[in-house]
Tab-separated table of C-alpha atoms in Angstrom:
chain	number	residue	atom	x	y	z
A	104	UNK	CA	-92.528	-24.139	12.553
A	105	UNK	CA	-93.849	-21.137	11.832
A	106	UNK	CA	-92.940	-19.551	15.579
A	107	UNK	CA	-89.518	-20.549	14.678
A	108	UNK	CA	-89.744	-18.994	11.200
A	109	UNK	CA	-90.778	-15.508	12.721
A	110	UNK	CA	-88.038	-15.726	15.421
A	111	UNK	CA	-85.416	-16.045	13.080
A	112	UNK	CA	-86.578	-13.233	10.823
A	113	UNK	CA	-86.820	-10.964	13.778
A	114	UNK	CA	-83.189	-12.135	14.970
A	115	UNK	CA	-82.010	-11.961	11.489
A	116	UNK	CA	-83.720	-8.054	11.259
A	117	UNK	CA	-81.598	-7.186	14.344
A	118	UNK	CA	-78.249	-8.431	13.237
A	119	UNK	CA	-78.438	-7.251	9.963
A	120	UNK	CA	-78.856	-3.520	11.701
A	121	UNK	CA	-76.054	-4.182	13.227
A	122	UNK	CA	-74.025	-5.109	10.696
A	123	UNK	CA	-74.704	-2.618	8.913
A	124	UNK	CA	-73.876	0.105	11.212
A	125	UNK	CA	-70.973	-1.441	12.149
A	126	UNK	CA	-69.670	-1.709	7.953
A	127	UNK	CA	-70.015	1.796	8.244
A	128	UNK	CA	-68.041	2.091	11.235
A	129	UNK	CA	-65.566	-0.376	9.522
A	130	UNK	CA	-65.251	2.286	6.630
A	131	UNK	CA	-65.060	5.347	8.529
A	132	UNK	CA	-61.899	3.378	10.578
A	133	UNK	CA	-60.224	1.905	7.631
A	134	UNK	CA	-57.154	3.975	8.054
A	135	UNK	CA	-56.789	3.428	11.834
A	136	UNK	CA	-55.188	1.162	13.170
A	137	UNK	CA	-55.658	-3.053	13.106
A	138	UNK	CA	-56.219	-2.735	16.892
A	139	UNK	CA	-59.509	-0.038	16.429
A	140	UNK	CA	-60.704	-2.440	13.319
A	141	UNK	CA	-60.721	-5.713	15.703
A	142	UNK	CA	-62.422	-4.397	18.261
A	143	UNK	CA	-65.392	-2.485	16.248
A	144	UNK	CA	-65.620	-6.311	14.471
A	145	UNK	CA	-65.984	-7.804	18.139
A	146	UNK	CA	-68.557	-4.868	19.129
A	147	UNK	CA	-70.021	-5.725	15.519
A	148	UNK	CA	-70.442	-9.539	16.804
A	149	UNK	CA	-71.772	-8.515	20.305
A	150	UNK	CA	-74.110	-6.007	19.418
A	151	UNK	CA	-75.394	-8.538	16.542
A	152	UNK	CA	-76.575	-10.812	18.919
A	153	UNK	CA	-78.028	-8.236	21.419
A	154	UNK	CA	-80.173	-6.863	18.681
A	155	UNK	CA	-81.323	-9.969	17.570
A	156	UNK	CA	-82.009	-11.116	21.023
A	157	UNK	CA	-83.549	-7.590	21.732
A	158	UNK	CA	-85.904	-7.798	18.605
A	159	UNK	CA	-86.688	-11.677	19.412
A	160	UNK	CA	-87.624	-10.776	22.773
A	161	UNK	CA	-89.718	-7.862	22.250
A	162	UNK	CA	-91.703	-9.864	19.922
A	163	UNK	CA	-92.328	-12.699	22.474
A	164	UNK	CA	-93.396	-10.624	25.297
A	165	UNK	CA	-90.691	-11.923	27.572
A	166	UNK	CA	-90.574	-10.383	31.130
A	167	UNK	CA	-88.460	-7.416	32.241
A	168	UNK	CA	-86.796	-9.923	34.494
A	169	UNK	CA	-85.880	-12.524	31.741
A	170	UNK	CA	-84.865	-9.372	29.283
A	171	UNK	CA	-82.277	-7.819	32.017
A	172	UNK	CA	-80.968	-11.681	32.751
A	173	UNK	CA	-80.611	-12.100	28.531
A	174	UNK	CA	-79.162	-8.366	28.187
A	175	UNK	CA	-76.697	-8.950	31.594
A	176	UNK	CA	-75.799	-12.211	30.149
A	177	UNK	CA	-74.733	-10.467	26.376
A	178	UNK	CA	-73.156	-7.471	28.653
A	179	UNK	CA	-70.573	-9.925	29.541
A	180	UNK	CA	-69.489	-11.297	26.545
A	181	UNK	CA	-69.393	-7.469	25.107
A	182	UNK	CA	-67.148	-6.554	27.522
A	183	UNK	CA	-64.767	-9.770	27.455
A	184	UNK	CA	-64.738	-10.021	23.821
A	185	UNK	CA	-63.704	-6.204	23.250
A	186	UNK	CA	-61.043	-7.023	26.237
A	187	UNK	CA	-59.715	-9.927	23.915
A	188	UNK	CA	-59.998	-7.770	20.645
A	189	UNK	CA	-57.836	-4.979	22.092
A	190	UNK	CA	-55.225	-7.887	23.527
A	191	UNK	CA	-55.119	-9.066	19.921
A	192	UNK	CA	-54.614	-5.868	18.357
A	193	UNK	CA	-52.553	-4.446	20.535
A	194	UNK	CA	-50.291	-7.530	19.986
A	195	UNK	CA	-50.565	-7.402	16.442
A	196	UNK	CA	-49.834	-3.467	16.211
A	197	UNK	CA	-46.886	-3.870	18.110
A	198	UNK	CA	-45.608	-6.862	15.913
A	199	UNK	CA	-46.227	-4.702	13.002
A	200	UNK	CA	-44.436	-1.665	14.133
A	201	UNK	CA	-41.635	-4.338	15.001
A	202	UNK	CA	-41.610	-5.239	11.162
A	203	UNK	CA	-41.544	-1.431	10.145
A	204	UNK	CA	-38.330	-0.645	12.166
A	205	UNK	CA	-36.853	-3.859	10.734
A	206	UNK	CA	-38.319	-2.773	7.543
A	207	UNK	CA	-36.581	0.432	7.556
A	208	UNK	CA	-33.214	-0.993	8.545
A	209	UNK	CA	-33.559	-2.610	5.631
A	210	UNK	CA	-34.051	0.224	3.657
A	211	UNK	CA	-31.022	1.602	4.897
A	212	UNK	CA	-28.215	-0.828	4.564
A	213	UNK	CA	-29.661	-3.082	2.777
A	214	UNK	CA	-29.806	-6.127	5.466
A	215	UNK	CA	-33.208	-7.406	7.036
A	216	UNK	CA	-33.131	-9.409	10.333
A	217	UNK	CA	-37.007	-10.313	11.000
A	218	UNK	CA	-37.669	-9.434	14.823
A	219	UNK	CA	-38.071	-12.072	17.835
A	220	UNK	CA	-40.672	-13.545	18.775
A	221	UNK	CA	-44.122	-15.441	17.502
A	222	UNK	CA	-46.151	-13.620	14.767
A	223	UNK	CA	-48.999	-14.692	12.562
A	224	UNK	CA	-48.872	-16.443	9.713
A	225	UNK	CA	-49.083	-13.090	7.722
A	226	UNK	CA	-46.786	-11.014	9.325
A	227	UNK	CA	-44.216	-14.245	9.557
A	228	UNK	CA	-44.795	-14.396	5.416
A	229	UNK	CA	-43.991	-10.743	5.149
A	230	UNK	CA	-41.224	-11.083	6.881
A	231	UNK	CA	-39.311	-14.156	4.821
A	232	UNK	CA	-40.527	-12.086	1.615
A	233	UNK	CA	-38.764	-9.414	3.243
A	234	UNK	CA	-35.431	-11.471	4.131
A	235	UNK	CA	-35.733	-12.733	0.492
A	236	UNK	CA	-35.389	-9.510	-1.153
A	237	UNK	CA	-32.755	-8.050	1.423
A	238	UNK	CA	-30.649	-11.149	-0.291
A	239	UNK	CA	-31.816	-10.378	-3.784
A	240	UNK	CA	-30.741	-6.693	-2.975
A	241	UNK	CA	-27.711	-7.549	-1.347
A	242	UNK	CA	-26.351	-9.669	-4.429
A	243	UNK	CA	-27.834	-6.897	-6.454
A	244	UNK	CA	-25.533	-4.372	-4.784
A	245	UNK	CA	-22.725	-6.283	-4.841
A	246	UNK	CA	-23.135	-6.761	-8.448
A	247	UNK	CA	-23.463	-3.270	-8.785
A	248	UNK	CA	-19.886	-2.465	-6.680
A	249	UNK	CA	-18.097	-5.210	-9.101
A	250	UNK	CA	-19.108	-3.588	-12.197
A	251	UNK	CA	-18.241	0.035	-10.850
A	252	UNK	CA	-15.229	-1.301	-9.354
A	253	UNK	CA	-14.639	-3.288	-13.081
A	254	UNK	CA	-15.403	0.184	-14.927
A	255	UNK	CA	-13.049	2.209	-12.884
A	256	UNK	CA	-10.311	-0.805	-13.770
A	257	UNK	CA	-11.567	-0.199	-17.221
A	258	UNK	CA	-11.528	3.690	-17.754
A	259	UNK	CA	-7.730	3.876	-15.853
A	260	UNK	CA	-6.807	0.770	-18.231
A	261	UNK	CA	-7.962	1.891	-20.924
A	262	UNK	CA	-6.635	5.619	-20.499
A	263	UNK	CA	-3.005	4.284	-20.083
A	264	UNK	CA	-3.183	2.039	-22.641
A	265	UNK	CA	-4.610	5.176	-25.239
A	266	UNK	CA	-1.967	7.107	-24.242
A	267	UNK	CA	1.201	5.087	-25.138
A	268	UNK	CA	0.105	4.778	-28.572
A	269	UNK	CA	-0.753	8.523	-28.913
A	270	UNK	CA	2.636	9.513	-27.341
A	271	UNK	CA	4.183	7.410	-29.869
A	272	UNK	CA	2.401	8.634	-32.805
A	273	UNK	CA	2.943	12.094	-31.499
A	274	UNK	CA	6.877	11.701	-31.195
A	275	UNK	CA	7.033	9.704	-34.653
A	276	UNK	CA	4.801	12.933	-36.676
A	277	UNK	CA	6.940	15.650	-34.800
A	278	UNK	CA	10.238	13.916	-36.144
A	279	UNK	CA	8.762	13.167	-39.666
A	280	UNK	CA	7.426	16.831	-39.164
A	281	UNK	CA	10.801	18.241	-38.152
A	282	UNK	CA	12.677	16.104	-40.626
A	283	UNK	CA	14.340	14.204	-38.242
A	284	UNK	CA	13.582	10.349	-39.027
A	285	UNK	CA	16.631	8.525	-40.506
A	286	UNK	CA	14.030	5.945	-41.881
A	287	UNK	CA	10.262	7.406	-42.956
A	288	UNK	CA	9.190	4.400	-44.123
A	289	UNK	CA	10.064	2.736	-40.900
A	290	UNK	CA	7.960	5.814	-39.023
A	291	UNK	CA	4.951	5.426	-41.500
A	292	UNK	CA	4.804	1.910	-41.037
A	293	UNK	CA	5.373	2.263	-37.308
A	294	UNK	CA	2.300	4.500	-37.897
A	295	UNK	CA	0.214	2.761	-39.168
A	296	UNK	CA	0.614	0.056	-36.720
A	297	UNK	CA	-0.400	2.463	-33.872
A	298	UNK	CA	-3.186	3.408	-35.884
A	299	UNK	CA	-4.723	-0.095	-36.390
A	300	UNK	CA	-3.848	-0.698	-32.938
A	301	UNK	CA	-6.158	1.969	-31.572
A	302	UNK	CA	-8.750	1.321	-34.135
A	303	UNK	CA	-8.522	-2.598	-32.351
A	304	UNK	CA	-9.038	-1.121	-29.317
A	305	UNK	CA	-12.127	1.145	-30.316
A	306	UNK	CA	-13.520	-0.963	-32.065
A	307	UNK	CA	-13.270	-3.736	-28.746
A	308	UNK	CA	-15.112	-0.795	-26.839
A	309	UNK	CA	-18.072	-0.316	-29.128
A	310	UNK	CA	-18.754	-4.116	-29.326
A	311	UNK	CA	-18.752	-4.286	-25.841
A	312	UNK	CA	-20.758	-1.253	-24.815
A	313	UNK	CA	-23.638	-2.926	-27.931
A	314	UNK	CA	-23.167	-6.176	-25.484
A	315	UNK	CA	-23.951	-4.390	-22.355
A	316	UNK	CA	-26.424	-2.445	-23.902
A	317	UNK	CA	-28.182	-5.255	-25.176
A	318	UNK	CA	-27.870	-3.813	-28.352
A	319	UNK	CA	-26.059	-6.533	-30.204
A	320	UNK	CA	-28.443	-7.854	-33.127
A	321	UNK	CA	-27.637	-11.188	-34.062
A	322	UNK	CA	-28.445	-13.286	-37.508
A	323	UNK	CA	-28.572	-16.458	-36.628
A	324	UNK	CA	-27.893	-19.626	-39.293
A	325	UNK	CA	-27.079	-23.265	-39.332
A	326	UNK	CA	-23.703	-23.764	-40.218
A	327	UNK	CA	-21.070	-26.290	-39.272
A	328	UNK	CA	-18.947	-25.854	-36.416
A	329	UNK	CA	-15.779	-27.340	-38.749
A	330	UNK	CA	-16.348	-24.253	-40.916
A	331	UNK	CA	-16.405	-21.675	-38.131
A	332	UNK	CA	-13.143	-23.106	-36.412
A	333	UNK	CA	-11.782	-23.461	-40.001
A	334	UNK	CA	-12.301	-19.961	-40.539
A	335	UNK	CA	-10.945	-18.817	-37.054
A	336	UNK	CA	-7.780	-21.018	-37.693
A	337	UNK	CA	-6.980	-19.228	-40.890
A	338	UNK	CA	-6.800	-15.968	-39.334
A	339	UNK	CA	-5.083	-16.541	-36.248
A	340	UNK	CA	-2.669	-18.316	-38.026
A	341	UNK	CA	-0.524	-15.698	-38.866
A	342	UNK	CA	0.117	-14.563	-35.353
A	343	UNK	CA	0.416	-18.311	-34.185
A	344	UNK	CA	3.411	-18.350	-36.445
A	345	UNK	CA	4.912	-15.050	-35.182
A	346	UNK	CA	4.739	-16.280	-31.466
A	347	UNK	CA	6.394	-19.922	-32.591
A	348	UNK	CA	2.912	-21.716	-31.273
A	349	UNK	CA	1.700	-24.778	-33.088
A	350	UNK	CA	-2.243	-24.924	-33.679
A	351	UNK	CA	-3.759	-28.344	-33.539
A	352	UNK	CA	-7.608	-28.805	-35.086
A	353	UNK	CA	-8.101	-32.179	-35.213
A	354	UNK	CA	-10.704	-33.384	-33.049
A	355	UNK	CA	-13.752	-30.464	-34.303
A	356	UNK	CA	-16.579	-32.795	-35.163
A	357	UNK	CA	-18.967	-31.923	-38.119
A	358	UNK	CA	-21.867	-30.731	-35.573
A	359	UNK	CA	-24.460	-27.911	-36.832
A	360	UNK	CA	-25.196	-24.933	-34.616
A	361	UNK	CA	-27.405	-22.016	-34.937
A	362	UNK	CA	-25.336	-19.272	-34.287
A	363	UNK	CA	-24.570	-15.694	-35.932
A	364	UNK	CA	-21.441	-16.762	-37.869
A	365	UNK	CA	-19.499	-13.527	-37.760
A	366	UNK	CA	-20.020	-12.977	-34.046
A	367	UNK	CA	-18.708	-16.422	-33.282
A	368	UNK	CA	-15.915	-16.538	-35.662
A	369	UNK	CA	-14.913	-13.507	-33.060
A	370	UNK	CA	-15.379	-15.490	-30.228
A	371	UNK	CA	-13.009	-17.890	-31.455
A	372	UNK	CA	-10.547	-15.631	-33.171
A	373	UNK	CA	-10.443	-13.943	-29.660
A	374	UNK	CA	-9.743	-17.613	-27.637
A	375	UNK	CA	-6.878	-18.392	-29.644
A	376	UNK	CA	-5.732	-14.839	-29.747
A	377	UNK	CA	-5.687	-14.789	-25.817
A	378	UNK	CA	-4.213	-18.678	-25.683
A	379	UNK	CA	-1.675	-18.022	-28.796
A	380	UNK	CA	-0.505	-14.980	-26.625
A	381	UNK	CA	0.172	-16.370	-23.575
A	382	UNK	CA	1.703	-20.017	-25.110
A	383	UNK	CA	5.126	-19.937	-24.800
A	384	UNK	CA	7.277	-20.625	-27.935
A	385	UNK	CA	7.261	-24.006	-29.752
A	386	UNK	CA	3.644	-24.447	-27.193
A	387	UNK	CA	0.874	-26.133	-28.612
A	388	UNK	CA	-2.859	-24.793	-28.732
A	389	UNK	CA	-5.429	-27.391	-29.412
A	390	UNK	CA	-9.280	-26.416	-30.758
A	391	UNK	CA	-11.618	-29.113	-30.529
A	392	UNK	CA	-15.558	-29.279	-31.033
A	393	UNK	CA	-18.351	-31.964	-29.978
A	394	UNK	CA	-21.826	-32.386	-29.227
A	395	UNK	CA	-23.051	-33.735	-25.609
A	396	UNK	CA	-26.597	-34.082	-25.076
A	397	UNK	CA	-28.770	-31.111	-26.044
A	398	UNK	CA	-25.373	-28.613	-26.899
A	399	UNK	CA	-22.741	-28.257	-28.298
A	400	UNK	CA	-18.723	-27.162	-26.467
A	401	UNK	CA	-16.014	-26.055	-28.309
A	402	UNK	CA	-12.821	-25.824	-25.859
A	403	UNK	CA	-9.235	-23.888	-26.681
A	404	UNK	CA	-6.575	-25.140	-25.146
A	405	UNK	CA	-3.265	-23.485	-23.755
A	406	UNK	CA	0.263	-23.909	-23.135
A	407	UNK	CA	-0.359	-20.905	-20.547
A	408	UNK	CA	0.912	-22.561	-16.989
A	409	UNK	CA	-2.623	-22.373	-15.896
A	410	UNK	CA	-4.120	-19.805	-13.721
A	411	UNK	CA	-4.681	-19.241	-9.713
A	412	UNK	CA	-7.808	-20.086	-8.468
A	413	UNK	CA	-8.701	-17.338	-7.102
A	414	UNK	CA	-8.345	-15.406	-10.644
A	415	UNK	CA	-10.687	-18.037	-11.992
A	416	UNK	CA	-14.113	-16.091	-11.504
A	417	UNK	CA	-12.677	-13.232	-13.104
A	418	UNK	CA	-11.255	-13.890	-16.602
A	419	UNK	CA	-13.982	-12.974	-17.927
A	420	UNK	CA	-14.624	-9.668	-16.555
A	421	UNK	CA	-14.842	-6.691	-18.431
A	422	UNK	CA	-10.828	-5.406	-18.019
A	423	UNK	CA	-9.271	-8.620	-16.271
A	424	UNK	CA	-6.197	-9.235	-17.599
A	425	UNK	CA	-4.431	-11.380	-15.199
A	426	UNK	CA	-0.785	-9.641	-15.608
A	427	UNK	CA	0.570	-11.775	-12.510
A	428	UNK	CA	-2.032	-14.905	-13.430
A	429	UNK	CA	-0.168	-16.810	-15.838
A	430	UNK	CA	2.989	-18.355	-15.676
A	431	UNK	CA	4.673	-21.187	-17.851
A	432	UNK	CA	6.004	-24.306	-16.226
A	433	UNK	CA	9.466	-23.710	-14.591
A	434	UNK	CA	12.398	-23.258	-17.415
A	435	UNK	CA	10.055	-21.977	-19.900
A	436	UNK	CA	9.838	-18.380	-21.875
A	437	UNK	CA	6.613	-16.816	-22.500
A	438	UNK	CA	6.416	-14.369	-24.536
A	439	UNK	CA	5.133	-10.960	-22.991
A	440	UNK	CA	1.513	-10.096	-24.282
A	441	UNK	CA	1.389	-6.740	-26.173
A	442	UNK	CA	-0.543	-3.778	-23.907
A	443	UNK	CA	-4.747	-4.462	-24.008
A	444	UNK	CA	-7.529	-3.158	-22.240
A	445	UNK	CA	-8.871	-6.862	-21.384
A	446	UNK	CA	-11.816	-6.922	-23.386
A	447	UNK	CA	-11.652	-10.190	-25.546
A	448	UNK	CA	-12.616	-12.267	-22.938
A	449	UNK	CA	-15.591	-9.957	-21.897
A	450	UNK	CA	-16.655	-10.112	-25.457
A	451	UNK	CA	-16.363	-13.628	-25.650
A	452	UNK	CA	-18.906	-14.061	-22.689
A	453	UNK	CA	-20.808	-11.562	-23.913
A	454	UNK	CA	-21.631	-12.872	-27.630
A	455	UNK	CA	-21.904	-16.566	-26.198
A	456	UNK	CA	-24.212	-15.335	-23.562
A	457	UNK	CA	-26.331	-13.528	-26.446
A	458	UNK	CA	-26.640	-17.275	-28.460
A	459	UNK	CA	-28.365	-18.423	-24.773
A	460	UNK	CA	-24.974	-20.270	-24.244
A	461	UNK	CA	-22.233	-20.119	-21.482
A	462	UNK	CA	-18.413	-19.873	-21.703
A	463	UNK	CA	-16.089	-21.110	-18.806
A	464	UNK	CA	-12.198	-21.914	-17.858
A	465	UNK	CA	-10.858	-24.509	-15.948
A	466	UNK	CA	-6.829	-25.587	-15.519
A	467	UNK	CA	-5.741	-28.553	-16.913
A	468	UNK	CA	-2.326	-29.787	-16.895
A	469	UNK	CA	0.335	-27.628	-18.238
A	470	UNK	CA	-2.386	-24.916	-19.309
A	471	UNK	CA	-6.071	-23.957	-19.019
A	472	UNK	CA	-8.751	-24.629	-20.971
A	473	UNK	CA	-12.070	-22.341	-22.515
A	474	UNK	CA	-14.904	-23.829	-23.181
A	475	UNK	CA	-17.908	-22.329	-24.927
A	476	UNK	CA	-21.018	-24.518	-24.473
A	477	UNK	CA	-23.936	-23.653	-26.936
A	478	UNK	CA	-27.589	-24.704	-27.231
A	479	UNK	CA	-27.459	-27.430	-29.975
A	480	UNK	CA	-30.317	-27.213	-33.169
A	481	UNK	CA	-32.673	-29.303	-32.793
């Protein structure tokens, strides 16, 4: 027990020399390649058990003949197990720079195909992490065309619409100016028409720029969803009367939500704005409210004709306003919407978004209908 004791001491002396010399090896190659760093660990390994066997057999007196058979024998394995190291590496190193072009394609137009061929289980984890954030950053960029592409729409939309009103005012003030309105009154309140018109507009832009910001504080409250469609009848009823649209408000359930009242009397003001508006004459526009499950949906429905599929996804973009979209059943007037930069909607979806809720359209018969779905109290 005790021979066996010292041999293993003496082997573990050796090894442990060797290890250590080959650590600092290790650290001086750290920023070589994988190939260099596999084959100093297999030289590590080999030389490990020559020094061991080296120190074992210097301490047993074995003979030169049984030494150069043991050190012959070791010589071997050295030499096949670098052999296989630099196989290895060399195979790894040339996966890796395979991932690095591939890599770099992907850095420059955005799409990553991982290469051909059998890799380990690293590499072939690298490279689906890879593929998953070419996606991500494909969608991303996309995203980021359709907004550029929607604030292009916007600043052109927005510019022509500006610039009616201003040539109006302009030609109304240079006639009251040069004395030559027949009616002043008429031209003041003309005026002040304009005025609140462009005021509506500006004052659409700076809610929606506090939306995309993420700016917009709310104040959330219980309150009753019959009082916040109550509300948002009363003021749109004015204009429903103008446009010759009936409002129907039966079916709103007494539900509670916790929502910032103001911001969602806007929402709603802003759905039966947009449905009033695009309702032909003696239409109907229906509000309704209910809870299912865990939220609550309040839906506005139109007269409107319904709109195209493919305009669906993008009613609610920031400066959609679907001139060609709608159109009322055949034989039927609608009444042409006055000029707007298409930012109720985009509002809308912004606010409900902000209450952690979702707003979408669908086409139902005759018309289409909005539905805002909110988180119900608990």
């Amino acid at each position: 027990m005790k021979d066996i004791l010292l041999i293993a001491l003496f082997a573990l002396g050796g090894a442990v020399c060797a290890g250590v010399l080959g650590a600092l090896v290790l650290r001086l190659v750290r920023h070589r390649s994988v190939a260099v760093s596999l084959t100093v660990i297999a030289a590590v390994t080999v030389t490990a058990m020559l020094a061991g066997t080296l120190a074992v057999a210097q301490a047993m007196f074995l003979s030169g003949h049984d030494l150069g058979v043991v050190t012959l024998v070791l010589a071997m394995a050295a030499v096949v197990s670098l052999a296989v190291a630099l196989l290895l590496g060399r195979w790894v190193v040339a996966r890796s720079r395979e991932l690095s072009l591939a890599a770099r394609d992907f850095g420059e137009d955005g799409s990553f195909a991982a290469p051909p061929g059998l890799a380990t289980a690293e590499l072939a984890a690298l490279s689906r992490e890879l593929a998953a954030t070419s996606g991500k950053l494909a969608a991303s960029r996309e995203r980021e065309r359709a907004l550029e592409k929607s604030r292009r729409e916007l600043v052109a939309w927005i510019s022509h619409d500006l610039r009616t009103p201003l040539a109006g005012l302009r030609a109304m003030s240079e006639a009251l100016e040069d004395g030559m309105a027949e009616d002043p009154a008429r031209y003041h309140r003309q005026i002040r028409t304009e005025v609140d018109r462009l005021n509506s507009m500006v004052g659409d832009l700076f809610e929606l720029s506090r939306i995309h910001a993420g700016a917009l504080a709310l104040s959330p409250s219980r309150m009753s969803v019959y009082d916040l469609v109550g509300d948002a009848l009363s003021g749109v009823d004015p204009l429903a009367r103008e446009h010759g649209v009936r409002l129907v408000g039966e079916a709103v359930d007494r539900v509670p939500v916790e929502v910032d009242g103001k911001e969602m009397t806007r929402v709603l003001a802003n759905l039966l704005i947009n449905a009033i508006r695009h309702t032909p004459a003696d239409g109907t526009v229906a509000i309704a409210a209910s809870r299912q499950a865990d939220s609550v949906v309040v839906s506005v429905t139109d007269g409107c004709g319904g709109i195209p599929a493919e305009d669906l996804p993008r009613v609610f973009d920031t400066g959609w306003r679907g001139t060609a979209a709608r159109t009322p059943p055949a034989g039927e007037a609608v009444p042409v919407p006055p000029a707007g930069a298409g930012l109720g909607l985009a509002i809308v979806r912004g606010i409900v978004e902000a209450h952690s809720g979702h707003a979408v359209v669908r086409n139902v018969p005759g018309g289409c209908r909005f539905e805002v779905t909110l988180p119900a109290p608990a």
